[in-house]
Each structure stands twice: as C-alpha cells, then as structure tokens.
C-alpha cells in the first residue's frame, strides 16, 4: 500500500520528522508493506514536489532550488497530485496552514499535526474540523500537540471510546517551563534557562508563547476538549508567570534581554518553595467543567514534584481509574520526541484511512 505524504514546515520538528521517516521507511515497507512517499514539502518561503518521492538526503537542496511557497498553492498541488487518501503533516506553527485543514479533510485528505492552532480556537471551529473529517472519511490526528511524543490524547480517546468517564486531570504541560523549574538556581537564572530551552529546541518558534503560558493554555484546552468538555479559549483561567512589562516586549531579542529583570523574583519564589519542602510547578487542573493553569508549590513526594528535565506529566482520574490515576510522564518537548508522536499518528492514519482516486468532483474549498 502506498501513501502520499505532504509536509508543511521544515524547521526543527519537520527535519526530525523527515529523519524519522527515512529511518523507518525500509522496515515499514518490508514488515507491513507500507510505502510512505514524501511527495511535497514547504517552508514559509519555498516549496518542492516530486511525484516519484523526495529523498530525505537531498531535501534541503530540492527546497533551495524550489518554487516560491504559498500555503494555498501547496494545497492545490497536493489535491491535484495526490488528493483523497494523501496525508498532510503540519510541522508549522502557522494559523494560515491550520485554516486549510477543514477543506482538506472534506476532500478526504488526512491531517497529522504538531500545530496547536486549529485545536485551540473556538469550540465551533473545533467541532467543524471533526465534522469535516467525518464527512470526508479522513483522519485527523494531533497527538504531538500535547506532550510531544507522549501517548496522552490517544489514551484519553481510548478511555472515552470504551465507555470510561474522565473525572479530572492534573497535569504539567510545558516542557519549556519544566526545564526552567527543574534547573532554576542561583547559578542558573530564568533568563539563562530560557535561552538554553530555545537552543535545545524545546520552545515554540517564539518563546514568548511559552513564557506567557499561551502554549500551555492551548494544551489545557486541547486536553479538556478531548476529555469531553466544551470550552472556549477565554474560559481557561491562566495565572501569568511574568510581569506585563516582560510580556509586552515587542520582539524576541528584547524579550530575552528584559527577562533579566525577572531573575531575582523567580529565584526568591524557588527558595521559598524549597524552604517549604516543595518545588515550583506550573499546574493545569481540568474537571467539573473548569480548566485552569497556575503557579504552585508542590510538596516533594507528590507525582507532580518528581518531574525531571523537560518532563510533562498528565494524571487522569476517571470512573475506572478512580482510586489512583492513570499517569503518563516523560520528556514533553524536543524535535525528536515530537517527530516520534507525529510518526506514530502517521502510521495509524496510513494503515487505516481509505485510499482513493484524486480530487472529488464535489469539491467545496
Ligand atoms: N519543538 C518542540 O518541542 C515541539 C513540541 C510539540 C509541538 N511542537 C510544534 O511543532 C511545530 C513546529 O515547531 P518547530 O520547533 O519545528 O518550529 P520551527 O523550527 O520554527 O519550524 C517551523 C517551520 O514552519 C515553516 N512555516 C511557517 N509558516 C509556514 C507556512 N505558511 N507554510 C509552510 N511552512 C511554514 C517555517 O518556514 P521557514 O523555515 O521559512 O521559517 C519552518 O520551516 C509548532 O507548531 C510547535 O508548536 C513543537
């Protein structure tokens, strides 16, 4: 079985995805008879196509010699060349790309995404996406949007689909903020740790999105909706981590420069938590129709205190897991683990989504 793949975004995650695909292709072909062919790739500036399949080793060169990129033109080519049964992989953080999913799903093109934007808009647009996937008989998978490669959304989907009821969820959802709280100290101030998290590829392309807690708030919304709640973005109560002055920095360099002013406050909060036998955590609480995100001191010994490095943790209490929660924990950011979540989703889609002829005659984009 052959599946045509189209990749948007060839940055940190996109490159790790292509490398993961290169490594897994031979085994998938020999063990499962699955031939995954990357037929198109785009960045914000350039795009390249090859109907026979692009090679990972020469992808950078193909892009460099490619055409000027426009998201709508990329999608037109996808529909003309591959159409129904093809799979779009979104490794951008682009709202323009996210806005294209609905039309693609209606056309029978499945979507696998690491981009949180489509799932963290209005409840109406979230529902429209699911309806489009249903009507196009296409798959929509977004595991990598929460916890990178950790099996969080899939676990919740399985619980709900098999008749369990999610009661509440307690979580730490930002790999960047975990990295900061797990390394904070007199020798490792906030301003330095943010730069380090950027260099390791943990942050959003714009780190202000992590530090303003917007990124974690989007994940809270995605988790809550997966658990069956109907919620608008403004209904997630978010406690700010930084002062308004830091958050209003006009660009990334001035934001990073201004963070030095926050160092002393963060170190004081860390010391106070330490004095109480606790650690700082940015904790998400979901349940009873409410969702929130706040800074808290978690006593040592509790599961949320035991995080290491850039770990995420999600503790799911349900009718079945009432006595002790189902806990998923592990590294929750980084290009390789995110690509691993995308590849796992891709495999499920490629082996289940129906293939078929090209563009449908009733196209409505
Ligand atoms: N890094 C992580 O740990 C992590 C974890 C989970 C989820 N994610 C998500 O993964 C996504 C990618 O993150 P990243 O760290 O790889 O970011 P990145 O390194 O900045 O890469 C983003 C890529 O998207 C491309 N792009 C932007 N707008 C586009 C458009 N309109 N059409 C086509 N391509 C476009 C960029 O093109 P240019 O090269 O031309 O700028 C770049 O190649 C984000 O949504 C992020 O939230 C990341």
CSV table of C-alpha atoms and ligand atoms in Angstrom, one decimal:
chain,number,residue,atom,x,y,z
A,1,UNK,CA,0.0,0.0,0.0
A,2,UNK,CA,1.4,3.4,-1.0
A,3,UNK,CA,0.6,6.6,0.9
A,4,UNK,CA,1.5,10.1,-0.4
A,5,UNK,CA,2.8,12.5,2.2
A,6,UNK,CA,2.9,16.3,2.0
A,7,UNK,CA,4.9,18.1,4.7
A,8,UNK,CA,4.5,21.7,5.7
A,9,UNK,CA,7.2,23.1,7.9
A,10,UNK,CA,10.8,22.0,7.6
A,11,UNK,CA,12.2,23.5,10.8
A,12,UNK,CA,13.3,21.7,13.9
A,13,UNK,CA,10.4,19.3,14.1
A,14,UNK,CA,10.0,19.0,10.3
A,15,UNK,CA,13.6,17.9,9.9
A,16,UNK,CA,13.4,15.4,12.8
A,17,UNK,CA,10.2,14.0,11.2
A,18,UNK,CA,11.9,13.6,7.8
A,19,UNK,CA,14.9,11.8,9.5
A,20,UNK,CA,12.5,9.5,11.5
A,21,UNK,CA,10.7,8.7,8.2
A,22,UNK,CA,14.0,8.0,6.5
A,23,UNK,CA,14.9,5.6,9.3
A,24,UNK,CA,11.5,3.8,9.5
A,25,UNK,CA,10.7,3.5,5.8
A,26,UNK,CA,12.6,0.3,4.9
A,27,UNK,CA,11.1,-1.6,7.9
A,28,UNK,CA,7.6,-0.3,7.2
A,29,UNK,CA,8.0,-1.4,3.6
A,30,UNK,CA,9.4,-4.9,4.4
A,31,UNK,CA,7.3,-5.7,7.5
A,32,UNK,CA,4.0,-4.0,6.8
A,33,UNK,CA,4.0,-3.5,3.0
A,34,UNK,CA,3.6,0.2,3.7
A,35,UNK,CA,5.3,2.6,1.2
A,36,UNK,CA,5.3,6.1,2.6
A,37,UNK,CA,6.4,8.6,-0.1
A,38,UNK,CA,7.1,12.2,0.7
A,39,UNK,CA,5.8,14.0,-2.5
A,40,UNK,CA,5.9,17.6,-1.4
A,41,UNK,CA,7.5,19.8,1.2
A,42,UNK,CA,7.1,23.5,2.0
A,43,UNK,CA,8.6,26.2,4.3
A,44,UNK,CA,7.2,29.7,4.5
A,45,UNK,CA,9.4,30.7,1.6
A,46,UNK,CA,9.9,27.7,-0.7
A,47,UNK,CA,8.2,24.5,-1.8
A,48,UNK,CA,9.3,21.5,-3.8
A,49,UNK,CA,7.5,18.5,-5.2
A,50,UNK,CA,8.5,15.2,-6.8
A,51,UNK,CA,5.8,12.8,-8.0
A,52,UNK,CA,8.2,9.9,-7.5
A,53,UNK,CA,9.1,10.9,-4.0
A,54,UNK,CA,11.6,13.2,-2.4
A,55,UNK,CA,14.7,11.8,-0.8
A,56,UNK,CA,15.5,12.9,2.8
A,57,UNK,CA,19.2,13.3,1.9
A,58,UNK,CA,18.6,15.8,-0.9
A,59,UNK,CA,15.5,17.5,0.6
A,60,UNK,CA,17.4,20.7,1.6
A,61,UNK,CA,18.8,21.0,-1.9
A,62,UNK,CA,15.4,20.4,-3.5
A,63,UNK,CA,13.8,23.1,-1.4
A,64,UNK,CA,16.7,25.5,-2.1
A,65,UNK,CA,16.0,25.1,-5.8
A,66,UNK,CA,12.2,25.0,-5.3
A,67,UNK,CA,9.4,27.4,-6.1
A,68,UNK,CA,8.2,30.4,-4.0
A,69,UNK,CA,5.9,29.0,-1.4
A,70,UNK,CA,2.2,29.9,-0.8
A,71,UNK,CA,0.1,27.7,1.5
A,72,UNK,CA,-2.9,27.7,-0.8
A,73,UNK,CA,-0.7,26.8,-3.8
A,74,UNK,CA,0.9,24.0,-1.9
A,75,UNK,CA,-2.6,22.6,-1.0
A,76,UNK,CA,-3.8,22.9,-4.6
A,77,UNK,CA,-0.8,20.8,-5.8
A,78,UNK,CA,-1.5,18.3,-3.1
A,79,UNK,CA,-5.1,18.0,-4.2
A,80,UNK,CA,-4.2,17.8,-7.9
A,81,UNK,CA,-1.3,15.3,-7.5
A,82,UNK,CA,-2.4,13.1,-4.6
A,83,UNK,CA,-5.9,14.1,-3.5
A,84,UNK,CA,-8.1,11.7,-1.5
A,85,UNK,CA,-6.0,9.3,0.6
A,86,UNK,CA,-3.0,11.6,0.8
A,87,UNK,CA,-1.8,12.8,4.2
A,88,UNK,CA,-0.7,16.3,5.2
A,89,UNK,CA,1.8,16.6,8.0
A,90,UNK,CA,1.8,20.0,9.6
A,91,UNK,CA,5.1,21.0,11.3
A,92,UNK,CA,4.5,24.7,11.3
A,93,UNK,CA,3.1,27.0,14.0
A,94,UNK,CA,1.0,28.7,11.2
A,95,UNK,CA,-2.6,29.8,11.5
A,96,UNK,CA,-2.7,30.1,7.7
A,97,UNK,CA,-1.8,26.4,7.4
A,98,UNK,CA,-4.2,25.4,10.2
A,99,UNK,CA,-7.1,27.1,8.4
A,100,UNK,CA,-6.6,24.8,5.4
A,101,UNK,CA,-7.3,21.6,7.4
A,102,UNK,CA,-11.1,21.7,7.1
A,103,UNK,CA,-11.2,21.9,3.3
A,104,UNK,CA,-8.6,19.2,3.0
A,105,UNK,CA,-10.4,16.8,5.4
A,106,UNK,CA,-13.6,17.3,3.4
A,107,UNK,CA,-11.6,16.3,0.3
A,108,UNK,CA,-10.5,13.0,2.0
A,109,UNK,CA,-7.0,14.2,2.8
A,110,UNK,CA,-6.0,13.1,6.3
A,111,UNK,CA,-4.1,15.5,8.6
A,112,UNK,CA,-1.4,14.8,11.2
A,113,UNK,CA,-0.3,17.8,13.1
A,114,UNK,CA,2.0,19.1,15.8
A,115,UNK,CA,0.5,22.6,15.3
A,116,UNK,CA,-1.9,23.5,18.2
A,117,UNK,CA,-3.7,26.4,16.5
A,118,UNK,CA,-6.5,24.5,14.8
A,119,UNK,CA,-7.5,22.7,18.1
A,120,UNK,CA,-7.3,25.7,20.4
A,121,UNK,CA,-9.6,28.1,18.6
A,122,UNK,CA,-13.3,28.4,19.1
A,123,UNK,CA,-15.4,25.4,20.1
A,124,UNK,CA,-17.3,25.8,16.9
A,125,UNK,CA,-14.2,25.5,14.7
A,126,UNK,CA,-13.0,22.5,16.8
A,127,UNK,CA,-16.3,20.8,16.1
A,128,UNK,CA,-16.3,21.8,12.4
A,129,UNK,CA,-12.9,20.1,12.0
A,130,UNK,CA,-14.3,16.8,13.4
A,131,UNK,CA,-17.4,17.1,11.2
A,132,UNK,CA,-15.2,17.7,8.1
A,133,UNK,CA,-13.1,14.6,8.9
A,134,UNK,CA,-16.2,12.6,9.2
A,135,UNK,CA,-17.8,13.8,6.0
A,136,UNK,CA,-14.5,13.3,4.0
A,137,UNK,CA,-13.9,9.9,5.7
A,138,UNK,CA,-10.4,11.2,6.5
A,139,UNK,CA,-8.5,11.0,9.7
A,140,UNK,CA,-7.4,13.9,11.9
A,141,UNK,CA,-4.7,13.2,14.5
A,142,UNK,CA,-3.0,15.6,16.8
A,143,UNK,CA,-1.1,13.6,19.5
A,144,UNK,CA,2.0,15.7,19.1
A,145,UNK,CA,0.2,18.9,20.1
A,146,UNK,CA,0.2,17.8,23.8
A,147,UNK,CA,3.2,16.2,25.5
A,148,UNK,CA,5.1,15.9,22.2
A,149,UNK,CA,5.5,12.1,21.7
A,150,UNK,CA,3.8,11.0,24.9
A,151,UNK,CA,0.6,8.9,24.4
A,152,UNK,CA,-1.7,11.4,26.2
A,153,UNK,CA,-4.5,12.3,23.8
A,154,UNK,CA,-4.7,8.7,22.4
A,155,UNK,CA,-5.0,7.3,25.9
A,156,UNK,CA,-7.9,9.7,26.7
A,157,UNK,CA,-9.5,8.9,23.3
A,158,UNK,CA,-9.3,5.1,24.2
A,159,UNK,CA,-10.8,5.6,27.6
A,160,UNK,CA,-13.7,7.7,26.3
A,161,UNK,CA,-14.3,5.4,23.3
A,162,UNK,CA,-14.5,2.4,25.6
A,163,UNK,CA,-17.1,3.9,27.9
A,164,UNK,CA,-15.0,5.4,30.7
A,165,UNK,CA,-15.8,8.8,32.1
A,166,UNK,CA,-13.0,11.3,32.7
A,167,UNK,CA,-13.5,12.9,36.1
A,168,UNK,CA,-10.5,15.2,36.4
A,169,UNK,CA,-7.0,15.7,35.0
A,170,UNK,CA,-4.0,17.2,36.8
A,171,UNK,CA,-1.0,18.0,34.6
A,172,UNK,CA,2.2,19.8,33.9
A,173,UNK,CA,2.2,20.5,30.2
A,174,UNK,CA,5.1,22.8,29.3
A,175,UNK,CA,8.4,21.2,28.6
A,176,UNK,CA,10.0,24.6,28.5
A,177,UNK,CA,8.6,25.7,31.9
A,178,UNK,CA,9.5,22.3,33.4
A,179,UNK,CA,13.1,22.7,32.1
A,180,UNK,CA,13.2,26.1,33.8
A,181,UNK,CA,11.7,25.0,37.2
A,182,UNK,CA,13.9,21.8,37.2
A,183,UNK,CA,17.1,23.7,36.7
A,184,UNK,CA,16.4,27.1,38.4
A,185,UNK,CA,19.0,28.2,41.0
A,186,UNK,CA,21.5,30.9,41.9
A,187,UNK,CA,23.8,29.8,39.1
A,188,UNK,CA,21.0,29.1,36.6
A,189,UNK,CA,18.7,32.1,36.5
A,190,UNK,CA,15.5,32.2,34.4
A,191,UNK,CA,16.9,34.4,31.7
A,192,UNK,CA,19.7,31.9,31.0
A,193,UNK,CA,17.4,28.9,31.1
A,194,UNK,CA,15.0,30.3,28.6
A,195,UNK,CA,17.9,30.7,26.1
A,196,UNK,CA,19.0,27.2,26.9
A,197,UNK,CA,15.5,25.8,26.3
A,198,UNK,CA,15.4,27.7,22.9
A,199,UNK,CA,18.8,26.2,21.9
A,200,UNK,CA,17.6,22.7,22.7
A,201,UNK,CA,14.5,23.2,20.5
A,202,UNK,CA,12.0,22.9,23.4
A,203,UNK,CA,10.3,26.3,23.0
A,204,UNK,CA,7.8,27.5,20.4
A,205,UNK,CA,9.4,29.3,17.5
A,206,UNK,CA,8.6,32.4,19.5
A,207,UNK,CA,9.5,31.7,23.2
A,208,UNK,CA,7.1,34.5,24.4
A,209,UNK,CA,4.3,32.0,23.6
A,210,UNK,CA,5.7,29.5,26.2
A,211,UNK,CA,6.5,32.1,28.9
A,212,UNK,CA,3.2,33.9,28.5
A,213,UNK,CA,1.6,30.5,29.2
A,214,UNK,CA,-0.3,30.8,26.0
A,215,UNK,CA,1.2,27.5,24.8
A,216,UNK,CA,0.3,25.6,27.9
A,217,UNK,CA,-3.2,27.2,27.9
A,218,UNK,CA,-3.7,25.9,24.4
A,219,UNK,CA,-2.7,22.4,25.6
A,220,UNK,CA,-5.1,22.6,28.5
A,221,UNK,CA,-7.9,23.5,26.1
A,222,UNK,CA,-7.0,20.6,23.8
A,223,UNK,CA,-6.9,18.1,26.7
A,224,UNK,CA,-10.1,19.4,28.2
A,225,UNK,CA,-11.9,19.0,24.9
A,226,UNK,CA,-10.5,15.6,24.3
A,227,UNK,CA,-11.9,14.7,27.8
A,228,UNK,CA,-15.4,15.7,26.6
A,229,UNK,CA,-15.6,19.3,27.9
A,230,UNK,CA,-16.9,22.1,25.7
A,231,UNK,CA,-14.9,25.2,26.4
A,232,UNK,CA,-13.9,28.5,24.7
A,233,UNK,CA,-10.2,29.7,24.8
A,234,UNK,CA,-11.1,32.6,27.2
A,235,UNK,CA,-12.6,30.1,29.7
A,236,UNK,CA,-9.2,28.7,30.7
A,237,UNK,CA,-8.1,30.6,33.8
A,238,UNK,CA,-4.4,31.4,33.4
A,239,UNK,CA,-2.1,32.8,36.1
A,240,UNK,CA,0.7,34.8,34.5
A,241,UNK,CA,4.3,33.7,35.1
A,242,UNK,CA,5.9,37.0,34.1
A,243,UNK,CA,5.2,40.7,34.6
A,244,UNK,CA,3.2,42.6,32.0
A,245,UNK,CA,6.4,44.6,31.2
A,246,UNK,CA,8.2,41.4,30.1
A,247,UNK,CA,5.3,40.1,28.2
A,248,UNK,CA,4.8,43.3,26.2
A,249,UNK,CA,8.4,43.2,24.7
A,250,UNK,CA,8.0,43.9,21.0
A,251,UNK,CA,10.3,41.2,19.7
A,252,UNK,CA,12.2,38.1,20.8
A,253,UNK,CA,15.6,39.7,21.4
A,254,UNK,CA,14.2,42.5,23.6
A,255,UNK,CA,12.0,39.9,25.4
A,256,UNK,CA,15.2,37.8,26.2
A,257,UNK,CA,17.0,40.9,27.3
A,258,UNK,CA,14.1,42.1,29.6
A,259,UNK,CA,13.9,38.6,31.3
A,260,UNK,CA,17.0,39.5,33.4
A,261,UNK,CA,14.6,41.8,35.4
A,262,UNK,CA,12.6,38.7,36.3
A,263,UNK,CA,15.5,36.6,37.6
A,264,UNK,CA,15.5,37.7,41.2
A,265,UNK,CA,11.7,37.2,41.6
A,266,UNK,CA,11.9,33.7,40.2
A,267,UNK,CA,14.9,32.8,42.4
A,268,UNK,CA,13.0,34.1,45.5
A,269,UNK,CA,9.9,32.0,44.6
A,270,UNK,CA,12.1,28.9,44.2
A,271,UNK,CA,13.9,29.5,47.5
A,272,UNK,CA,10.5,29.9,49.3
A,273,UNK,CA,9.2,26.7,47.8
A,274,UNK,CA,12.4,24.9,48.8
A,275,UNK,CA,12.0,26.2,52.4
A,276,UNK,CA,8.6,24.6,52.5
A,277,UNK,CA,10.0,21.3,51.2
A,278,UNK,CA,8.3,21.8,47.8
A,279,UNK,CA,9.2,22.6,44.2
A,280,UNK,CA,7.7,25.2,41.8
A,281,UNK,CA,5.3,23.7,39.1
A,282,UNK,CA,3.0,25.2,36.5
A,283,UNK,CA,0.0,23.1,37.2
A,284,UNK,CA,-3.1,22.5,34.9
A,285,UNK,CA,-6.3,21.4,36.6
A,286,UNK,CA,-9.2,20.2,34.4
A,287,UNK,CA,-12.5,19.0,35.8
A,288,UNK,CA,-16.1,19.8,36.9
A,289,UNK,CA,-16.5,21.9,33.7
A,290,UNK,CA,-13.5,24.1,34.6
A,291,UNK,CA,-9.9,24.4,33.4
A,292,UNK,CA,-7.0,26.4,34.9
A,293,UNK,CA,-3.3,26.9,34.9
A,294,UNK,CA,-1.4,28.3,37.8
A,295,UNK,CA,1.9,28.5,39.5
A,296,UNK,CA,2.1,26.3,42.6
A,297,UNK,CA,4.5,24.9,45.2
A,298,UNK,CA,4.1,21.1,45.0
A,299,UNK,CA,5.3,19.2,48.1
A,300,UNK,CA,8.2,16.8,47.4
A,301,UNK,CA,6.9,13.2,47.3
A,302,UNK,CA,3.9,14.0,45.1
A,303,UNK,CA,4.0,12.7,41.5
A,304,UNK,CA,4.0,16.3,40.0
A,305,UNK,CA,7.1,17.1,42.1
A,306,UNK,CA,9.1,14.2,40.7
A,307,UNK,CA,9.5,15.6,37.2
A,308,UNK,CA,13.0,15.7,35.7
A,309,UNK,CA,14.4,17.8,32.8
A,310,UNK,CA,11.7,18.9,30.4
A,311,UNK,CA,9.2,16.3,31.6
A,312,UNK,CA,5.4,16.6,31.2
A,313,UNK,CA,3.1,14.7,33.4
A,314,UNK,CA,-0.6,14.0,33.0
A,315,UNK,CA,-2.6,12.3,35.8
A,316,UNK,CA,-6.0,11.2,34.5
A,317,UNK,CA,-8.7,10.2,37.1
A,318,UNK,CA,-11.7,8.5,35.6
A,319,UNK,CA,-14.6,6.2,36.7
A,320,UNK,CA,-12.2,3.3,36.0
A,321,UNK,CA,-9.1,5.0,37.3
A,322,UNK,CA,-10.8,6.4,40.4
A,323,UNK,CA,-8.6,5.1,43.2
A,324,UNK,CA,-5.3,6.0,41.6
A,325,UNK,CA,-5.0,8.0,38.4
A,326,UNK,CA,-3.6,6.8,35.1
A,327,UNK,CA,-0.3,8.6,34.8
A,328,UNK,CA,1.7,9.4,31.6
A,329,UNK,CA,5.0,11.1,32.2
A,330,UNK,CA,8.2,11.7,30.2
A,331,UNK,CA,10.1,14.3,28.1
A,332,UNK,CA,7.4,16.6,26.7
A,333,UNK,CA,9.3,18.8,24.3
A,334,UNK,CA,12.1,18.5,21.7
A,335,UNK,CA,12.1,17.9,18.0
A,336,UNK,CA,12.9,14.1,18.1
A,337,UNK,CA,10.2,13.2,20.6
A,338,UNK,CA,7.7,15.4,18.8
A,339,UNK,CA,8.5,13.7,15.5
A,340,UNK,CA,8.1,10.4,17.2
A,341,UNK,CA,4.5,11.4,18.1
A,342,UNK,CA,3.9,12.5,14.5
A,343,UNK,CA,5.2,9.3,13.1
A,344,UNK,CA,3.1,7.1,15.4
A,345,UNK,CA,0.0,9.1,14.3
A,346,UNK,CA,1.1,8.8,10.7
A,347,UNK,CA,1.3,5.1,11.0
A,348,UNK,CA,-2.2,4.8,12.4
A,349,UNK,CA,-3.6,7.0,9.7
A,350,UNK,CA,-1.7,5.4,6.8
A,351,UNK,CA,-2.8,1.9,7.9
A,352,UNK,CA,-6.5,2.9,8.4
A,353,UNK,CA,-7.5,5.8,6.2
A,354,UNK,CA,-9.1,4.8,2.9
A,355,UNK,CA,-7.1,5.5,-0.2
A,356,UNK,CA,-8.9,6.5,-3.4
A,357,UNK,CA,-8.9,8.4,-6.6
A,358,UNK,CA,-7.9,12.1,-6.9
A,359,UNK,CA,-9.9,15.2,-6.2
A,360,UNK,CA,-13.6,14.7,-5.7
A,361,UNK,CA,-15.9,16.4,-8.2
A,362,UNK,CA,-18.0,18.0,-5.4
A,363,UNK,CA,-15.0,19.9,-4.0
A,364,UNK,CA,-16.0,22.9,-1.8
A,365,UNK,CA,-12.9,24.7,-0.7
B,1,LIG,N1,9.8,21.9,19.3
B,1,LIG,C1,9.0,21.2,20.1
B,1,LIG,O1,9.5,20.6,21.1
B,1,LIG,C2,7.6,21.0,19.8
B,1,LIG,C3,6.8,20.1,20.6
B,1,LIG,C4,5.4,19.9,20.3
B,1,LIG,C5,4.9,20.6,19.2
B,1,LIG,N2,5.7,21.5,18.5
B,1,LIG,C6,5.0,22.2,17.4
B,1,LIG,O2,5.7,21.9,16.2
B,1,LIG,C7,5.5,23.0,15.3
B,1,LIG,C8,6.9,23.3,14.7
B,1,LIG,O3,7.8,23.7,15.7
B,1,LIG,P1,9.4,23.9,15.4
B,1,LIG,O4,10.0,23.9,16.7
B,1,LIG,O5,9.8,22.9,14.3
B,1,LIG,O6,9.4,25.3,14.7
B,1,LIG,P2,10.4,26.0,13.6
B,1,LIG,O7,11.7,25.3,13.8
B,1,LIG,O8,10.3,27.4,13.7
B,1,LIG,O9,9.9,25.5,12.2
B,1,LIG,C9,8.6,26.0,11.6
B,1,LIG,C10,8.6,25.7,10.2
B,1,LIG,O10,7.3,26.0,9.6
B,1,LIG,C11,7.5,26.8,8.4
B,1,LIG,N3,6.4,27.6,8.1
B,1,LIG,C12,5.9,28.6,8.8
B,1,LIG,N4,4.8,29.2,8.2
B,1,LIG,C13,4.6,28.4,7.1
B,1,LIG,C14,3.7,28.4,6.0
B,1,LIG,N5,2.7,29.3,5.9
B,1,LIG,N6,3.8,27.4,5.0
B,1,LIG,C15,4.7,26.5,5.1
B,1,LIG,N7,5.7,26.4,6.1
B,1,LIG,C16,5.6,27.4,7.0
B,1,LIG,C17,8.8,27.5,8.7
B,1,LIG,O11,9.3,28.0,7.5
B,1,LIG,P3,10.7,28.9,7.4
B,1,LIG,O12,11.8,27.9,7.6
B,1,LIG,O13,10.6,29.6,6.1
B,1,LIG,O14,10.6,29.9,8.6
B,1,LIG,C18,9.7,26.4,9.4
B,1,LIG,O15,10.2,25.6,8.4
B,1,LIG,C19,4.9,24.1,16.1
B,1,LIG,O16,3.5,24.2,15.9
B,1,LIG,C20,5.2,23.7,17.5
B,1,LIG,O17,4.2,24.1,18.4
B,1,LIG,C21,7.0,21.7,18.8
